Short mmCIF file of C-alpha atoms in Angstrom, two decimals:
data_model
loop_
_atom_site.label_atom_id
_atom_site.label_comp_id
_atom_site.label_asym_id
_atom_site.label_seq_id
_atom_site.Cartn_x
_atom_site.Cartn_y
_atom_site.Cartn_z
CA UNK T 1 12.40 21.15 -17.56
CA UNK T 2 15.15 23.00 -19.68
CA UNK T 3 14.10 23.69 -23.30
CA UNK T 4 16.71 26.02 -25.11
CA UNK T 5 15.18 29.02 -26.01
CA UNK T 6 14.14 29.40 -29.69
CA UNK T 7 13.12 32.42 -31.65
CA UNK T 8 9.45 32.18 -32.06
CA UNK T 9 7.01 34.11 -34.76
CA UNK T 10 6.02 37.76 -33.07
CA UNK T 11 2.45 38.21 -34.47
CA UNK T 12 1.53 42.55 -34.57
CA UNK T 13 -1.65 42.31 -32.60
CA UNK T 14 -1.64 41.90 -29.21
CA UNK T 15 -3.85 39.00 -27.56
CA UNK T 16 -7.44 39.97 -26.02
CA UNK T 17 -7.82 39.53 -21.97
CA UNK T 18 -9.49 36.13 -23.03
CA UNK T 19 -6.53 34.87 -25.81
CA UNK T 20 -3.93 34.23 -22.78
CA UNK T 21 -4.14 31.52 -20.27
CA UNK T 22 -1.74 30.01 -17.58
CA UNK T 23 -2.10 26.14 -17.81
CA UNK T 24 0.03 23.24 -16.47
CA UNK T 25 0.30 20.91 -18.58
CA UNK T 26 2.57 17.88 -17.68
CA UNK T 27 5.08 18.83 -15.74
CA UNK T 28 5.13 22.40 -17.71
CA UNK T 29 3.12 26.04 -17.62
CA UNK T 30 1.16 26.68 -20.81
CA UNK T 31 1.01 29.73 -21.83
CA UNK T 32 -1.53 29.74 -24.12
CA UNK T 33 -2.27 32.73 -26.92
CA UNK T 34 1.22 34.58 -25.87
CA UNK T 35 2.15 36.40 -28.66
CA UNK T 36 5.78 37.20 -28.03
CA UNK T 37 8.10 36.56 -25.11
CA UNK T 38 9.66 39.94 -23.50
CA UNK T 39 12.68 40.04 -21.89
CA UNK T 40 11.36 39.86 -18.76
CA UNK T 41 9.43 36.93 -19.08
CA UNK T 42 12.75 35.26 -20.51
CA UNK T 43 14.21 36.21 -17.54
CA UNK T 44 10.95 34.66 -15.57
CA UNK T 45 11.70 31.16 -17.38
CA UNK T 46 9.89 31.73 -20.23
CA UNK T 47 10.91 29.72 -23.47
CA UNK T 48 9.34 28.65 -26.99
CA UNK T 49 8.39 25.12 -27.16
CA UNK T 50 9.09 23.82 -30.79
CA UNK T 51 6.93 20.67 -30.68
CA UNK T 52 3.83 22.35 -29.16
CA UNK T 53 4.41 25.97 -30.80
CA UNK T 54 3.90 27.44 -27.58
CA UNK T 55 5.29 29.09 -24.62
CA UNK T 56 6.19 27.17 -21.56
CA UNK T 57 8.15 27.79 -18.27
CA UNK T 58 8.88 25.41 -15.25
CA UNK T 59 5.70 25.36 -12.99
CA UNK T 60 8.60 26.30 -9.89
CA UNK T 61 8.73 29.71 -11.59
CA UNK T 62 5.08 30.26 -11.61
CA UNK T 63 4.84 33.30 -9.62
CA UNK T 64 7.82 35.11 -11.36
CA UNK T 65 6.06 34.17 -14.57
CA UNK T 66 2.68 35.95 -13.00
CA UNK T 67 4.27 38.79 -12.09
CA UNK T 68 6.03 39.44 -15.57
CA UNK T 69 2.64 39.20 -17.03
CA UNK T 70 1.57 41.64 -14.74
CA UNK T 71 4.54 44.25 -15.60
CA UNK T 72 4.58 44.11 -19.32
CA UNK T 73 0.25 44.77 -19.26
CA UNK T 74 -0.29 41.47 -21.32
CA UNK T 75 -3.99 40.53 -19.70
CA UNK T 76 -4.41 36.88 -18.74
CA UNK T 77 -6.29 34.32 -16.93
CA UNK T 78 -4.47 31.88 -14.33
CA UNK T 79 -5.66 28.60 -14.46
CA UNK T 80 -2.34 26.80 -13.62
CA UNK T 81 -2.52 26.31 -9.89
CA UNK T 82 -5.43 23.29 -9.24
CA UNK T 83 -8.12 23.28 -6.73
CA UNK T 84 -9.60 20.99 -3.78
CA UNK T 85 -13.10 20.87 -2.92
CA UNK T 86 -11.65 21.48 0.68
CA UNK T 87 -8.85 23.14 2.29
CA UNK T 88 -6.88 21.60 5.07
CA UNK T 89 -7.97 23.26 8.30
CA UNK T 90 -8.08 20.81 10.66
CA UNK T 91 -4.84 21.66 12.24
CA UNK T 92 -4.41 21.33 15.99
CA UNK T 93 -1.60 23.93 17.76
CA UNK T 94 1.93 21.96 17.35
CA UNK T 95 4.53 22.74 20.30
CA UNK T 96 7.84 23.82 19.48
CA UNK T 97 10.92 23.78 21.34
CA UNK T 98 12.56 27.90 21.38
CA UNK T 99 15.24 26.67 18.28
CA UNK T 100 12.23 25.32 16.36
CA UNK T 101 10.19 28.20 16.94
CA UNK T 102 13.41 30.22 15.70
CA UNK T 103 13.54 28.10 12.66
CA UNK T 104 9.83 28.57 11.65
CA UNK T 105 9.82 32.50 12.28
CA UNK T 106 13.32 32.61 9.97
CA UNK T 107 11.24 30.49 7.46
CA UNK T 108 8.23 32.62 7.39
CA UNK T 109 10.50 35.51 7.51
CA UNK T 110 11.84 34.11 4.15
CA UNK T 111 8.78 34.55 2.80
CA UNK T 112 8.26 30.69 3.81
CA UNK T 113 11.19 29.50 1.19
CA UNK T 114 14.48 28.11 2.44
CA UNK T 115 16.18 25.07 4.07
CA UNK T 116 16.63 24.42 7.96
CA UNK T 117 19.57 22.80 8.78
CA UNK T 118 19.10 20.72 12.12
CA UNK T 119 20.65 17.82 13.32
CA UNK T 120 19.78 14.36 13.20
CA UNK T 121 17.02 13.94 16.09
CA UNK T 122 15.91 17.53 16.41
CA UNK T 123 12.27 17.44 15.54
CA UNK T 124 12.73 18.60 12.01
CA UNK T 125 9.29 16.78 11.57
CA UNK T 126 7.60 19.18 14.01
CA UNK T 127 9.28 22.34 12.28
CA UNK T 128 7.56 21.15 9.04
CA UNK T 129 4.09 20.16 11.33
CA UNK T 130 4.05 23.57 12.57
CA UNK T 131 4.42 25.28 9.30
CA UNK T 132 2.25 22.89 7.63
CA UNK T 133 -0.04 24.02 10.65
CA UNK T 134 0.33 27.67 10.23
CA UNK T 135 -0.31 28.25 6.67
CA UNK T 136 -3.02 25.84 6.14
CA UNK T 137 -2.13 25.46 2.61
CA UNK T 138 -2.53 21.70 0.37
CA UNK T 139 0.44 20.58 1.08
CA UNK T 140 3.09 17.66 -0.73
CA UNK T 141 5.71 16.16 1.85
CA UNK T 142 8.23 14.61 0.01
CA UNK T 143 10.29 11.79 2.03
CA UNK T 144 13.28 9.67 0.17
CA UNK T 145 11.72 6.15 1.59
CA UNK T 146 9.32 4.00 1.97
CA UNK T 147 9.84 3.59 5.86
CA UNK T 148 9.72 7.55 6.35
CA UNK T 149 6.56 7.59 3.63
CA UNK T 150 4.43 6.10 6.80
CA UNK T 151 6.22 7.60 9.70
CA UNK T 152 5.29 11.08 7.77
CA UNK T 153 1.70 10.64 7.47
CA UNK T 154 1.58 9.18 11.23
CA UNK T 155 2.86 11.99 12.27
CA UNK T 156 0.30 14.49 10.21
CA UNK T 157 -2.41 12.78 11.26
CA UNK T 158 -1.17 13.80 15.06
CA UNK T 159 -2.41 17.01 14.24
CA UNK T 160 -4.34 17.17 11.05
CA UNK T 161 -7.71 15.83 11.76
CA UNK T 162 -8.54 15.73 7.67
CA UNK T 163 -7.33 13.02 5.36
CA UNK T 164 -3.86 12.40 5.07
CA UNK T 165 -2.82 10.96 1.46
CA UNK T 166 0.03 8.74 0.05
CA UNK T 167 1.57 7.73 -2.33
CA UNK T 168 3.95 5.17 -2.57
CA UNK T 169 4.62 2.06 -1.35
CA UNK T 170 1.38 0.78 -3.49
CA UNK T 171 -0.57 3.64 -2.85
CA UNK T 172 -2.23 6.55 -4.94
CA UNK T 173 -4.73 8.58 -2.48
CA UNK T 174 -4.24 11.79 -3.09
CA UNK T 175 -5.41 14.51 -0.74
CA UNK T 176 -4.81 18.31 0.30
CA UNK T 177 -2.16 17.09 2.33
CA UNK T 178 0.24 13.92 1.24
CA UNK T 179 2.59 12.47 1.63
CA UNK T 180 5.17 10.84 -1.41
CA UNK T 181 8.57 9.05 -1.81
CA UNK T 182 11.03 11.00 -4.06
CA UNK T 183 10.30 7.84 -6.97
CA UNK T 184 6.36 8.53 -7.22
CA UNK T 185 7.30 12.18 -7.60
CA UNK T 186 9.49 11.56 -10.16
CA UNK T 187 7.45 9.30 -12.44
CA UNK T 188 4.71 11.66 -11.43
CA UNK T 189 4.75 14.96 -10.39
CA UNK T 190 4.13 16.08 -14.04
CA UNK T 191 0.18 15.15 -12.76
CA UNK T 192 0.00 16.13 -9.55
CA UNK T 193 2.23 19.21 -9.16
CA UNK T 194 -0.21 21.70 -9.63
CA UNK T 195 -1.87 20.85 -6.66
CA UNK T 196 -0.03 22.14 -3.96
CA UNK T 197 0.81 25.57 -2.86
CA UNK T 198 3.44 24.30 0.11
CA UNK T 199 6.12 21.80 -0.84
CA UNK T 200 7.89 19.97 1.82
CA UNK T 201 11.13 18.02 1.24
CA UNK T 202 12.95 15.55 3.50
CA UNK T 203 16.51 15.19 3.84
CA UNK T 204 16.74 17.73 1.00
CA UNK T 205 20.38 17.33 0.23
CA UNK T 206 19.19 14.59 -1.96
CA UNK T 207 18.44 17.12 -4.19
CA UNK T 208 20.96 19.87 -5.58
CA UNK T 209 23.61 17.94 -7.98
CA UNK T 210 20.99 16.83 -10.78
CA UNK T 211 19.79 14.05 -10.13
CA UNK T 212 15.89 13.92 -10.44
CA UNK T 213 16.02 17.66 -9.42
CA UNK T 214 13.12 18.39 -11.92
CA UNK T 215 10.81 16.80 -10.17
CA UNK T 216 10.91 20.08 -7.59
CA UNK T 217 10.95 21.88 -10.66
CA UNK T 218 7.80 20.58 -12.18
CA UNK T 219 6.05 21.48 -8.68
CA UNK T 220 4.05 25.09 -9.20
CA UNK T 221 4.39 25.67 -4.62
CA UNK T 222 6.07 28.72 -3.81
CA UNK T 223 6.46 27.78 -0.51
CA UNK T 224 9.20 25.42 0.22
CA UNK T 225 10.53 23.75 2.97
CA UNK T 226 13.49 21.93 2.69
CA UNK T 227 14.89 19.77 5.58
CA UNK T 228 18.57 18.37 6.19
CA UNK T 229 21.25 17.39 9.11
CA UNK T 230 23.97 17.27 6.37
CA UNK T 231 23.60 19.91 3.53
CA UNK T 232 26.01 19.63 0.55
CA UNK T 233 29.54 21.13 1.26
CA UNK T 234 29.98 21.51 -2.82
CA UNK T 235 29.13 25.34 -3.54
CA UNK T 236 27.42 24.00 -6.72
CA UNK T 237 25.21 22.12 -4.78
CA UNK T 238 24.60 24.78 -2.82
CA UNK T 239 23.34 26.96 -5.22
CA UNK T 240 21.42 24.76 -6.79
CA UNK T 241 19.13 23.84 -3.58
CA UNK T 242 18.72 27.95 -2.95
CA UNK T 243 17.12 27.97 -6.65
CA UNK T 244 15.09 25.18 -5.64
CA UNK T 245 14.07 25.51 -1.94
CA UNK T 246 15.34 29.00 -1.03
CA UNK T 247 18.48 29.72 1.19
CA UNK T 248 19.37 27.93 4.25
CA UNK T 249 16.98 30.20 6.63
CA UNK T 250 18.51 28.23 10.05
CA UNK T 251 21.10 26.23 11.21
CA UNK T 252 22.06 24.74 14.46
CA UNK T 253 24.21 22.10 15.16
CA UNK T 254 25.39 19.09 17.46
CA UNK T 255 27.11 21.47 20.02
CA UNK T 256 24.31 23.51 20.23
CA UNK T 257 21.55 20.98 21.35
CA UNK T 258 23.75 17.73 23.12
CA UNK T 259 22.54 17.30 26.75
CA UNK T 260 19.39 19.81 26.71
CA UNK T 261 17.47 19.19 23.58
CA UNK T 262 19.51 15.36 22.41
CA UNK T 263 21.19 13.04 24.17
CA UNK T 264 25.04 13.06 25.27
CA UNK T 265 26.60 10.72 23.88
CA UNK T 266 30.11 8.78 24.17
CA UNK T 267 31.93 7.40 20.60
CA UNK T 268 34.41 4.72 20.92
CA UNK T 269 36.87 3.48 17.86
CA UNK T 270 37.86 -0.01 17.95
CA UNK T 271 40.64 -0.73 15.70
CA UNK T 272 40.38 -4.39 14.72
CA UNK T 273 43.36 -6.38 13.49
CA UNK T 274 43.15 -8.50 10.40
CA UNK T 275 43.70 -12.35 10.43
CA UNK T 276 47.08 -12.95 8.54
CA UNK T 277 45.20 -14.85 5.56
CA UNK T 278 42.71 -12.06 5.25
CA UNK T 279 46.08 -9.80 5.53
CA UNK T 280 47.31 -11.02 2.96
CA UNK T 281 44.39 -11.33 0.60
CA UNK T 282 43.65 -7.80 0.90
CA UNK T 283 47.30 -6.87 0.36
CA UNK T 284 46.80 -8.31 -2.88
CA UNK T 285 43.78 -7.15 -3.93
CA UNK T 286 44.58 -3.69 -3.20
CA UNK T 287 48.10 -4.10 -4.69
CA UNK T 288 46.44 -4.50 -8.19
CA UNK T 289 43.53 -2.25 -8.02
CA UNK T 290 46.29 0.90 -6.66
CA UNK T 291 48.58 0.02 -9.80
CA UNK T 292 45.82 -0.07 -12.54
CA UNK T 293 44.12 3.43 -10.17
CA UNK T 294 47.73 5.10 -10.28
CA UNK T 295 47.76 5.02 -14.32
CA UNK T 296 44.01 6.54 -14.81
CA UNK T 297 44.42 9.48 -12.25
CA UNK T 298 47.90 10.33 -13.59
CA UNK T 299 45.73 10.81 -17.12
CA UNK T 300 42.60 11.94 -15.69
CA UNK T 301 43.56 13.78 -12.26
CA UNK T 302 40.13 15.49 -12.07
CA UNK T 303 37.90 12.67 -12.48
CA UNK T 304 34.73 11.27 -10.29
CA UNK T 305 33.94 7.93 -8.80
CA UNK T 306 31.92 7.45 -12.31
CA UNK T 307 34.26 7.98 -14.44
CA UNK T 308 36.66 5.37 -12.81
CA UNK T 309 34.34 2.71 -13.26
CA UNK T 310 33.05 3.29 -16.87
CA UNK T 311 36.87 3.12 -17.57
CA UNK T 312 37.87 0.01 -15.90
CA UNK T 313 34.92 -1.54 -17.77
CA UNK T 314 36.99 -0.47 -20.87
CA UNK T 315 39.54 -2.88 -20.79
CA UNK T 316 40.34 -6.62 -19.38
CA UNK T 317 42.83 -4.77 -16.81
CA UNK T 318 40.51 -2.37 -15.84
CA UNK T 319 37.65 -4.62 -15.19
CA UNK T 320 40.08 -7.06 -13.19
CA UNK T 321 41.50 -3.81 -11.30
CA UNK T 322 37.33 -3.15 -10.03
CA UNK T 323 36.91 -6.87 -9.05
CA UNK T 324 39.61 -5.91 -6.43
CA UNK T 325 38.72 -2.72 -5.45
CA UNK T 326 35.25 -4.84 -4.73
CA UNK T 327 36.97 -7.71 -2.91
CA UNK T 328 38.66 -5.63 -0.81
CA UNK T 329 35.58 -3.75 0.53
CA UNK T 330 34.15 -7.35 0.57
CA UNK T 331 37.06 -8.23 2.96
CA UNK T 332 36.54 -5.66 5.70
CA UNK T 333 33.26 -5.87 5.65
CA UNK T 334 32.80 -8.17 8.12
CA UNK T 335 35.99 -9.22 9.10
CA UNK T 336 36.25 -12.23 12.06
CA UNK T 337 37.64 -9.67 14.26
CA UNK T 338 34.84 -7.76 14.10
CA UNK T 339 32.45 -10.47 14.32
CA UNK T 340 33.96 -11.30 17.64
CA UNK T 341 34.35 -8.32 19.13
CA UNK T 342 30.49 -7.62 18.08
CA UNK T 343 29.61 -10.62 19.64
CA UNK T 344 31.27 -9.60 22.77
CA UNK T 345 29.66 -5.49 22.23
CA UNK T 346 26.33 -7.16 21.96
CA UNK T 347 26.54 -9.42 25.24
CA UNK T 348 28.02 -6.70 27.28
CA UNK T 349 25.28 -4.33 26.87
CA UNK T 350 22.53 -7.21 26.64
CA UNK T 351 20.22 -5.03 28.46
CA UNK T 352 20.17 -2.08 26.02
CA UNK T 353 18.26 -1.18 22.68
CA UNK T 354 21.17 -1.74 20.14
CA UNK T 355 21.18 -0.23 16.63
CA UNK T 356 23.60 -2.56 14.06
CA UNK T 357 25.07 -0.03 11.42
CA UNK T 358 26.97 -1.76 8.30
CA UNK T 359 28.25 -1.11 4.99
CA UNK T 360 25.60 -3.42 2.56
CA UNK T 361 23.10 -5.85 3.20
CA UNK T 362 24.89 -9.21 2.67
CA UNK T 363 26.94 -7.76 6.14
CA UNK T 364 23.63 -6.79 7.70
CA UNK T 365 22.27 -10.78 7.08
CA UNK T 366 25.26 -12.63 8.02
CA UNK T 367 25.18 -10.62 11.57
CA UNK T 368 21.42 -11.26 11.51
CA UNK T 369 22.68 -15.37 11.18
CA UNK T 370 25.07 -14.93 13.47
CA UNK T 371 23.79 -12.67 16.15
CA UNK T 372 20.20 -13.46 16.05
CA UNK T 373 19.42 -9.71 15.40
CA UNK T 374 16.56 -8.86 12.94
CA UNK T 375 17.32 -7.12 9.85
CA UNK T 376 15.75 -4.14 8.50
CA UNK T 377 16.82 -3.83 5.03
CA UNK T 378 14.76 -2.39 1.74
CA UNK T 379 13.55 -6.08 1.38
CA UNK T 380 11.30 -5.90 4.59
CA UNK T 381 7.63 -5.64 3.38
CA UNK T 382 5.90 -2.68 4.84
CA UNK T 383 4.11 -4.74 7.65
CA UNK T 384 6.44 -6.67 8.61
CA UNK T 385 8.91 -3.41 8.63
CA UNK T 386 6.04 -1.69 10.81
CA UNK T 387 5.84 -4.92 13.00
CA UNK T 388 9.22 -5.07 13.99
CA UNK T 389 10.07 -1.27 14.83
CA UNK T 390 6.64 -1.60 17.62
CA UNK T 391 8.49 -4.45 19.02
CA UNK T 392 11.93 -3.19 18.85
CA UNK T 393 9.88 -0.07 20.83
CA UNK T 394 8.35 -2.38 23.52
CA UNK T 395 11.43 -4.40 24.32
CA UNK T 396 10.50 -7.51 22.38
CA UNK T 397 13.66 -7.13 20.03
CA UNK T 398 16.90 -5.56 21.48
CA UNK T 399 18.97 -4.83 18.62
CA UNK T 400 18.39 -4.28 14.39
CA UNK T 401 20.80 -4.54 12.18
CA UNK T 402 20.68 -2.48 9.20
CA UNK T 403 22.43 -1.07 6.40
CA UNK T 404 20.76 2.04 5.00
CA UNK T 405 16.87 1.91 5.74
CA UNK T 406 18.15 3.02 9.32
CA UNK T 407 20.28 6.07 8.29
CA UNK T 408 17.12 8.62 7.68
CA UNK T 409 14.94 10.04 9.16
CA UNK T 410 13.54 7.11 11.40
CA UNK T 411 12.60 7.97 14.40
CA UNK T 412 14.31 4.93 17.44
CA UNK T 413 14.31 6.94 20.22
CA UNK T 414 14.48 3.70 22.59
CA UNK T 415 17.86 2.99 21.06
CA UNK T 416 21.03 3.91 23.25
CA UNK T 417 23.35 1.60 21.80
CA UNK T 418 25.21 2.03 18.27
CA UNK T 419 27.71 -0.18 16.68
CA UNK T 420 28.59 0.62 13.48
CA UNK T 421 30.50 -2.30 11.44
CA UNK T 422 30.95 -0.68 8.45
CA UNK T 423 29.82 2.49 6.75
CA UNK T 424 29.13 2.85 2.84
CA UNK T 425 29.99 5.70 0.34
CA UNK T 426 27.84 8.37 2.15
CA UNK T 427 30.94 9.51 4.37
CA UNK T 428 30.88 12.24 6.98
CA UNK T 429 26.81 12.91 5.92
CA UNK T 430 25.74 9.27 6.48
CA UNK T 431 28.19 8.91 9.80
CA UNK T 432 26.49 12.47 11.40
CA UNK T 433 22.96 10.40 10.55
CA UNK T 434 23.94 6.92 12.19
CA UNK T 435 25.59 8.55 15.51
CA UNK T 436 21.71 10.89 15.27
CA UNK T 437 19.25 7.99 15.64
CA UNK T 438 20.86 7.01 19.30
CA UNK T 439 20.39 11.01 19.92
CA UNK T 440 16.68 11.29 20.49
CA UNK T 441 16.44 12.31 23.80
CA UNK T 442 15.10 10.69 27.00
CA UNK T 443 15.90 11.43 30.55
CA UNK T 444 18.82 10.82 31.75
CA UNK T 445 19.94 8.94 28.82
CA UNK T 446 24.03 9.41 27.74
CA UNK T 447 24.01 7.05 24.15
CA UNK T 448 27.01 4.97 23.48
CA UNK T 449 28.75 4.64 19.92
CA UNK T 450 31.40 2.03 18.70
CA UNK T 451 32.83 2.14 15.41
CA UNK T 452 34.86 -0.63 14.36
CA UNK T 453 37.78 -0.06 11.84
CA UNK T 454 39.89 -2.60 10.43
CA UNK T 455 43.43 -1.94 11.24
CA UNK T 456 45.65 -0.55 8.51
CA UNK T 457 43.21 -0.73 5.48
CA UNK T 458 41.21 2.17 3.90
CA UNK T 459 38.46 2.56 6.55
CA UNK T 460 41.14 3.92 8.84
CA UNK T 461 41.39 7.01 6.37
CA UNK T 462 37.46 7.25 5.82
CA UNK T 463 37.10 6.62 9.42
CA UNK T 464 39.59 9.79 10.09
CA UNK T 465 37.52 11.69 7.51
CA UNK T 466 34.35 11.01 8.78
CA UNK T 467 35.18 11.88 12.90
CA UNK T 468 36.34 14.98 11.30
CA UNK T 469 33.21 16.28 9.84
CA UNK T 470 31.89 15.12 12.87
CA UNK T 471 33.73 17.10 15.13
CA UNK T 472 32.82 20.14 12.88
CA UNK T 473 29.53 19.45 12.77
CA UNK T 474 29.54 19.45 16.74
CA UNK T 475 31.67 22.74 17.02
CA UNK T 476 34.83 21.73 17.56
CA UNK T 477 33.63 19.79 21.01
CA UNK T 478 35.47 16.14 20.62
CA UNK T 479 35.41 15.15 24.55
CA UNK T 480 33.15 12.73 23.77
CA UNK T 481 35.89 10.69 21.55
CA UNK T 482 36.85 7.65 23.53
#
């Protein structure tokens, strides 16, 4: 919430102790019987509201908007923040490696706002379990998907012996401590936001570059928790997540855990030829969609992925110039010399828990057809999703193939095999993901990573790009590049 501040009537009296009151009211603070709005509670968030003749701010600036009440005298009664019959307190001690206990004391020392930056496989979970733990506060967890909606609340109810709400996936039961995919908060937070005094966010760098960032805003907690492997590298990003979250209170990386807190691991790049008809197809293909590209970015040299496509769909050779740009990802998808050298990955390490990475879901099926590994996409129903991760964790499936559902946030520790066939637009963040669900540790395990690139097409680039932030991400170690 952003309303432009308006000049608004400044009535002489000022309002009695009982003519001021602190409301939310959908996705907003009320602030009822204000007379005037000061400078500093402009600078709290403060702004007129035309259509209701009133005062509102976002509910994230609740306590700045308290405490410039408090400074400027103006008497008031704060009814904004909602209550529970009960307060979770049925939290059991939750055991933290040292770097997680670092993490939490930074937090706390933050004055419990900020993000922890942790690699894929770390126990971010149990960071935000023990914090959860130590303030005993109602709590919102805030996960991007469906899958990590019911991993979350498993994992609560490990040490919260109260009820553990959700919603999502079907389900409204809401409770001092929840648990919600980042669509239910959006559509609505603007009810439940008031609820909660400690907001915890998954794989925060969702958030940060405007999309559906005011459903954090429209939550009144002042303490935030925000949890990523791959923050934002764009500084306006950045700054947006430290007005939303709080700084980045701890960071560790790849280098700092491999071999003592994850696994080792060992990543292998195949680079697969193309069939000469394929070859030649994507020659093509290309050929058109880099003459029509060449033209736009010599007028528009600044311009996003978006506004490429709303300009191809301007013109008949624009939209032509897209089709290719599509065919050609279609082409090395799933190209026959990947499928065969897959097929040959997947019988040489028959006896291992293999993880299937590609670039969509039509991929992800056509290896499940082929290979006879079972899919995991978003059109798995929840049971049936739950179903096949407890066999794939008792040895009843070896391998899953997947496009995204497996990038975040799930937990496979079983897995020590990764092939990825493809990746999508999510570059060096997504890759860092993939290579951290064959990380989790177990003894003695050393995980094994092949990414296949077809030979002398635009994945060599991307695949450059993305063992790059890797290798940054990991501290400059790249031994374990085969």
């Amino acid at each position: 919430m952003r309303p432009a501040p308006a000049p608004a009537p400044l009535p002489s009296a000022l309002p009695s102790p009982a003519e001021i009151t602190l409301r939310f009211d959908r996705g907003t603070l009320l602030l009822e019987g204000l007379p005037r709005c000061t400078a500093a509670l402009h600078e709290a968030g403060v702004v007129w509201d035309p259509r209701s003749a009133r005062f509102r701010a976002p509910p994230h600036r609740h306590r700045a908007v308290v405490a410039a009440l408090e400074a400027e005298a103006l008497p008031f009664t704060d009814r904004a923040l909602g209550t529970w019959t009960s307060r979770p307190v049925d939290w059991s001690p939750v055991d933290l490696r040292p770097y997680q206990r670092a993490a939490l004391t930074a937090w706390l020392a933050a004055q419990g706002r900020g993000l922890a930056v942790m690699p894929t496989g770390s126990g971010k979970t149990r960071l935000a379990l023990a914090a959860m733990a130590h303030l005993r506060l109602p709590t919102l967890c805030l996960v991007p998907t469906l899958v990590l909606l019911h991993q979350w609340r498993s994992e609560i109810a490990r040490f919260y012996g109260g009820k553990v709400g959700v919603w999502g996936d079907g389900l409204r039961d809401l409770a001092p401590v929840m648990v919600m995919t980042f669509e239910s908060a959006y559509r609505h937070m603007a009810r439940v936001g008031h609820r909660f005094e400690l907001l915890v966010v998954d794989e925060a760098h969702h958030f940060g570059q405007g999309a559906r960032d005011e459903l954090l805003e429209m939550a009144i907690a002042h303490h935030r928790l925000g949890l990523t492997a791959t923050p934002s590298p764009l500084p306006d990003a950045a700054a947006e997540l430290r007005r939303l979250l709080g700084p980045t209170v701890f960071r560790t990386e790849l280098a700092d855990l491999a071999g003592t807190y994850l696994a080792d691991f060992d990543l292998h790049v195949l680079h697969l030829p193309l069939d000469p008809d394929e070859r030649a197809e994507y020659d093509t293909v290309r050929r058109i969609f880099g003459s029509w590209y060449a033209v736009f970015r010599r007028a528009a040299p600044g311009a996003e992925w978006k506004d490429v496509v709303a300009a191809a769909q301007t013109s008949h050779e624009g939209r032509a110039a897209l089709r290719c740009w599509r065919r050609s990802r279609e082409l090395v998808a799933f190209t026959r010399a990947k499928a065969t050298t897959l097929d040959a990955l997947l019988a040489e390490h028959r006896g291992s828990r293999i993880l299937v990475f590609t670039g969509d879901n039509a991929t992800a099926y056509a290896i499940a057809r082929r290979n006879l590994v079972m899919p995991l996409t978003c059109d798995i129903g929840r049971q049936e999703r739950a179903a096949t991760l407890e066999r794939f964790a008792r040895g009843e499936l070896r391998g899953l193939v997947s496009s995204r559902v497996l990038n975040e946030g799930l937990d496979v520790p079983e897995a020590d095999v990764g092939i990825i066939v493809g990746g999508t637009r999510g570059g060096t963040g997504e890759h860092v993901q993939r290579i951290g669900r064959l990380l989790r540790p177990a003894p003695g395990k050393r995980a094994t990573v092949y990414e296949l690139i077809a030979d002398g097409t635009v994945e060599v680039r991307q695949g450059e790009e993305r063992r790059r932030g890797l290798v940054e991400r990991a501290g400059g170690a790249s031994g374990w590049l085969r």
